[in-house]
Structure formats: C-alpha cells, structure tokens
Amino acid sequence: MTTINASIITIGDELLIGQTIDTNSAFIAQELNKTGIWVHRRVAVGDVYADIRLALDEEGSRSDIIIITGGLGPTADDITKPLLCEYFGGKLVVNEKVLAHVKHLFEKVFRRPGPILERNLKQAEVPDVCTVLHNARGTAPGMLFKKDGKIFISLPGVPHEMKGLMTNEVIPRLQEAFTMPAVVHQTAFTAGQGESQIAELLKDFEPALPPHIKLAYLPNYGMVKLRLTSRGENKEETEKELAPYFDRLQELVKDFLVTNKDETLEQVVGHLLKMKGKTLATAESCTGGYIAHLITSIPGSSAYFNGTVVSYANTIKENVLGVKHDTLETAGAVSEETVLQMAKGALELMNTDYALATSGIMGPDGGTPEKPVGTVWIAAVTKERTETLQLHLRFDRQRNIMLTANAALNFLRRFILANS
Amino acid sequence: MTTINASIITIGDELLIGQTIDTNSAFIAQELNKTGIWVHRRVAVGDVYADIRLALDEEGSRSDIIIITGGLGPTADDITKPLLCEYFGGKLVVNEKVLAHVKHLFEKVFRRPGPILERNLKQAEVPDVCTVLHNARGTAPGMLFKKDGKIFISLPGVPHEMKGLMTNEVIPRLQEAFTMPAVVHQTAFTAGQGESQIAELLKDFEPALPPHIKLAYLPNYGMVKLRLTSRGENKEETEKELAPYFDRLQELVKDFLVTNKDETLEQVVGHLLKMKGKTLATAESCTGGYIAHLITSIPGSSAYFNGTVVSYANTIKENVLGVKHDTLETAGAVSEETVLQMAKGALELMNTDYALATSGIMGPDGGTPEKPVGTVWIAAVTKERTETLQLHLRFDRQRNIMLTANAALNFLRRFILANS
C-alpha cells in the first residue's frame, strides 16, 4: 500500500520567537491523518526569504503534499506571496471574486465604517498560476499550486480561517487528487493512572501488534488517551481487522477506562447526565470556575448544568453556600468538612440531582506544614449520598488547577455510575 | 554582531498525528530568544530512525545550538537514546546519580506502592559521551552533546519537566558557552481593535524602524500585543536606543493601549483592583465561569476576587442573583435588563465594590432571528454606577467564549478607570 506523505510548513517570526503556539499544525495533521495522508515532517521558519525558499525546496523533494500556513495576513511582511509567484512561475493579479468577497466582508459582515484599507484590498491579489481556495471566514484566500507532480497549498495562519479552508476546500481536493488508503482510528480513554502504569498493563499487547497497527499514548493531566490506528486498502476490512485488538486493549485497561470514543471527560459526564435526565451544579474554590468552563464548553450543556458558585472568599462559602462558620474556623477552608458542606450547599441552592465541590491550595503561596501547596479536597453529593476524595498535587498553579478539574470530573463520573 | 542560531527538533508521532499541540517549542524559543539566541528553524519528526537522523544532520549543519525534545519518556519507542549514542559515538550506561534520583522520586515523591517498573529504571541509562542535565521534576534526564563545535541538547517532552531543565540547566550552560548579544523586548498590549486597524496606526512607524529593531504583531482574541525587539552589543545602550521608539509606539496606539508590560488582561485588572483596594465578583451565563477561571489563574487573586455565580439556568438567575421573573419573561435571558440585574445581584450577594456580568448566545444552537448566535450583553456595576456593552460575535462556541471573556475584562478595566 503506497503511503501519501505530507509536510507542513508554518511561516512566521512569531512562531520562532515563541509568542504564538502553533495550534494550526496539529489541526492540519489531524485532518490529513483522518483521510489517510501521513504527515512525516513539520517545519517552522521565519519571515525570511531564503528560509522559506529552502523549506519549499526540501519539503517539496520529500513529500507529495506540502501545506503552508502563515505569511498571508494583512500585517504580514510582503514576502510570501511574491515568493510563491516566483517559485511557481507566475505573477500577482487581482482576483475579482476574492476582491468582491473582501468588500462584502468589510461592508456587510465586519460592518466597519470608512473606506477599506489598502492592506485589506491587497488580500485579493493572488499568483495567476494558482487555484484560488475560497476563504469564507476571512479576507486572505487559500492558494493551490502544482509542481513536479507535487501539490503545494498555501493557507492563512488565522486558525478559524485555516480550519474552514482545510475542511471545505483542501481535504475534498486532496481526496480527488489521490487514491487514499483506508485509515481507521479507535480511541480508549483512561483516567486515574499515569502513562507508565498504563504502559505496564499493555507491555505484552503493544509489541504483539502487527506493523500496520500503531498504538499512541496521549497523556493529558492525569488521563491517558490510547489510540489504535490501522491502515489498509479497504475501510470495512481494516475496521474488522482492528476490532479484536481494540476489544483486547479495552479489556486490559478496563479498571481505568472512561470511554472508548474520542471524547473528553466533560463530554462523557454530560452524556451520562443527559441519559439519566439528571442535573448538576458545582461549588468551586480552588478550581475557580474552570470545571464550570469545561462543562459549559459542550454545546447543549444547559440541558443538565444549572450553575456554579465560585466561593473564592470564605464569606461566599458561608453566606451563599451555607458552610458553617465554625467549620471554617476549626477545620479550615481546605478540609473534608468544608468541601462536603460546599457541595451540599450547591445541591440545595441550585436545586440539582448532583453537586460537585472543590477546595484546595493551588500555590505558589498559601501552603502550611499541615496543608502544603497541592492539598485538595473534592466532594460529590446527592440528597442521599456523599463521597469525598483528597489529592496531593506537586506542580505549578496552572497544572494543579487542570489536574484537580479532571480528577473531580472523573470522581463525579464514578460517583454517578456507582449511584445508579 | 554575530547571531547565534538555534534549531528545535521535536520527536514524536503524536505531534505528526496532531494529537498533541506542540507547546514546548514556543517555550524553548521564548527562553532562547530572551538570552539572545535566534531560533530560525523548528522541525517535528516522528519516532522514525531515518527521519530523526536526517533532522540531526540538517539542523546540525545549519545551527550552533540544536535542542531536541521528546522520544525519551517511559513509553517512547526505544529509538532516540540508542540513536543519540550512535550519532555521538558512545554507549548506553547506567548513571548512578540519575538512578538514585529515579528511586527517590518513586519512593518519596510519587509514593507509588510496589517495585519500580523496569521502564522507569531504564530512564537512568544515558550515553557515556553526554553531560547529564539534572531533571528535578521527572525521571528522564536531559543530555548535552558536543559535535563539530555545535551543541546538541536532548530534553524530555513532558512540558513541566522540559521547562525546569531549560531554566535551571540549559540556559545557564548556553550563556557560559556563547557570548550573547544584548536582546531587549518592549511590549505594548492593545484591546478593542483588530490587527489591521492597529497596523494602520503604525503604517508609517514600522517601515521607519532601523533593521535591528523588529515589531511583532500578536493578535489574541480581540487583543493585539505589539512587541518591539532590539539587539545590540550592550544592554544599557540597546535599552536606551529602543526607549524613544517604544514611547512613540505607545503614543500611536494610546486610545487602545491596555498596558506597556508583558502581562495579560486579567493581570492588569488584578493590579488595578489591588492598587485601589477594591473587590470584584462576577455573574456569568454565556462565559460559564471562564472569566472567573482567568481571574483566579493569577496567584494572590483571592485578595480582590470574592467569587462568581455561573447562572446557566434561568432559575439561578432568578433565585440566586435575584433577576426579576418578568424581566426574563419579557426581555429574555440575553438582554440588557437581565445582564444588569445579574451584575447588581452579584454585587449585593457577594458584597463587592465591582461586579461584572455576561449573558449571550455562544452557539452553535440557541439563536433566533432577533437574537442570532453571537449576541452578547455585558454589564459592569458599582453601587453608584452601571454600564453595559453589546457584542455581535460571529465565530464558533469556543472562540465566542474567549472573545466575550476578554471583551468583558477590558470593559471592566475601562469602567474601573472611568470610575476613579
């Protein structure tokens, strides 16, 4: 089976200065991978003529498909487009369709007063040797070039514009241009164990996999995503062949398995609540609303999520959630008693079936010998049942917040399942 | 002035499958950049012997410093370390110091029951030709190699381990090894205008900059960070030379200037409140706790942030925040009246000097002809004053949430300033 190789070239000093994190490459790689194209190299270069040119030469010699992002925005140094013109032997011309689109966006969508800026109108200039890819979400069009049997595609670096172009323009064209192998992914999602522990459970499984079936470990804040990928000529057969391996994988990690779909913990909890027709409220101290943010990031979460009280100040714990004053005095804000009263308070205040509460010391300050930074209490409650969990984290503030949020969501998931 | 060039090589299929976003490269680039090292290429390759080897050859021929991350974890295919051995002409040996550290971590820090796994003990094996860099935060040590006058450094891919190694081990060693140019950054942070509009204000300023002073545009959810970078032989002189340019830059964007330090909007708002000794509460509907998360991500935020009510359900708006039933009936949840009552309710409930409220339709569902997806109302209040703002967003749910949070924080910032 022939492999179709791709390279991704990202252009922009901001990536090399480290001021922006390259999320585009990951999305592009995912989309290409899904369709059976293997990204074997990613290169980032600055807004430097010679460096861009070298990257085009090298990646063009190594890959069938070269996706280029960046260097096209209204504030980009005017290097990329002229370079593409020269490289593919064309000249810059105004594309009337793009020009009309740019005018439409500024007049009808952005509703910007005053004349359109020259720098924005210039977005309509494209090399006359390219196929223009319509950018419905922005002013900079995508461009497709062919050279020596290779396909070069240039996309703007603005993530939501690039994404629209990949989905609506790039992928369909590549599927036409190449006969793709069938690529099948199966993902099992574990929580509560580290990468090494999960790997230990799979130490006989992984080496026994056939060479065309790959296992990827994707640790993420206390969770490990296990992704099996298989490639073949035919989708049905490839799926059929992968199935028993995936069953075996799930069996091996069953004690820590959260889901066998490619979904997040907050999606899993959401599905559970929706299925049971139950509602949830949270009372967050140390997670400061991050759990609520995760839950409400899911479209339709209003069907099962009522709300949250972020009780950062003790007065809120007391006056809004009804935590007893002497509990805060004696046991302290970060204690099993307090987090339980927070959860019960949220359950009652927001009149839900379940409530989840967190209280902890995220750092860098606020630790004591008895309660060092990283001490966290979590509580899940219903009218009839309560459960608590203590964590001892040892990372920086950001990471402690993420870890606590995921641990709490997984704790809630188990609590709901145990409760049915 | 000689430029010291660096390449970053990231190893790991997960980066090419697009399942993890490469945040390491951005951090490494920032740290190198601060010390005067220019990252001119970043390359990502999979766990493939030939690809890693090619990357080492090519980047080694182009850069003075080659930083390699990934391929060292307990579940990594055992390709990278043997390859490094071969490439730099050494053999794998157990390093007793690393072994002792690994044992210490498992017994004292992770407090894992049972014997230490073979795969973890193997972390103590390093090529005998490298300088071992102590990884205080994890089991996989960093490794420094020298070849043909170039420095190669291999680091684990786990972000918080890599970060500790960069700060404590890598940067000091590089500063010893090279005489660095002085690099000075000045950052101005604008909000409320797009990249093109800001660029228009700077259209005469930017081309007039001397070649060794660079301006970077860093758009981020409705804000644009403007970073001036200058390089010279001497720090003081370089700073003195940059100062008037930075003053001019701030003057040109003064109407939209948020801060002239490299800090986030939530940090700026935090400083303001701390300085004034005032407190804040938020009432969030469409932002679902994300504003509270941003605020509480700042250490010490408990000094000025009391808490939040995420009133996702209308009953919470009514029963907890005291929004009038007929306001919800007649004007609806997404309305100026409702968001004002939410803010006033939060101010009273959490007894703060300021309150900020949001209510909107983030999509993809929930839009109507009168109130399409992207309709957002924001309110900021004190006991004496109220102000509201309406937004019309046109992106996906995630982006709409981020944009609303930043717009709300900037609205609050202006409200606080106007209020003094």
Short mmCIF file of N, CA and C in Angstrom, two decimals, chain A residues 5 33 178 190 255 343:
data_model
loop_
_atom_site.label_atom_id
_atom_site.label_comp_id
_atom_site.label_asym_id
_atom_site.label_seq_id
_atom_site.Cartn_x
_atom_site.Cartn_y
_atom_site.Cartn_z
N ASN A 5 2.68 11.00 1.59
CA ASN A 5 3.39 11.78 2.60
C ASN A 5 3.10 13.27 2.45
N ASN A 33 -4.41 13.19 8.49
CA ASN A 33 -4.29 11.83 9.01
C ASN A 33 -5.59 11.06 8.86
N PHE A 178 -5.77 12.11 -4.99
CA PHE A 178 -5.06 10.88 -4.61
C PHE A 178 -6.04 9.76 -4.29
N THR A 190 -8.44 6.60 29.30
CA THR A 190 -8.33 6.16 30.70
C THR A 190 -8.09 7.36 31.61
N ASP A 255 -10.13 -1.31 34.24
CA ASP A 255 -10.30 -0.68 35.55
C ASP A 255 -10.19 0.84 35.49
N ALA A 343 -20.60 21.31 48.76
CA ALA A 343 -21.34 20.50 47.79
C ALA A 343 -22.82 20.45 48.15
#
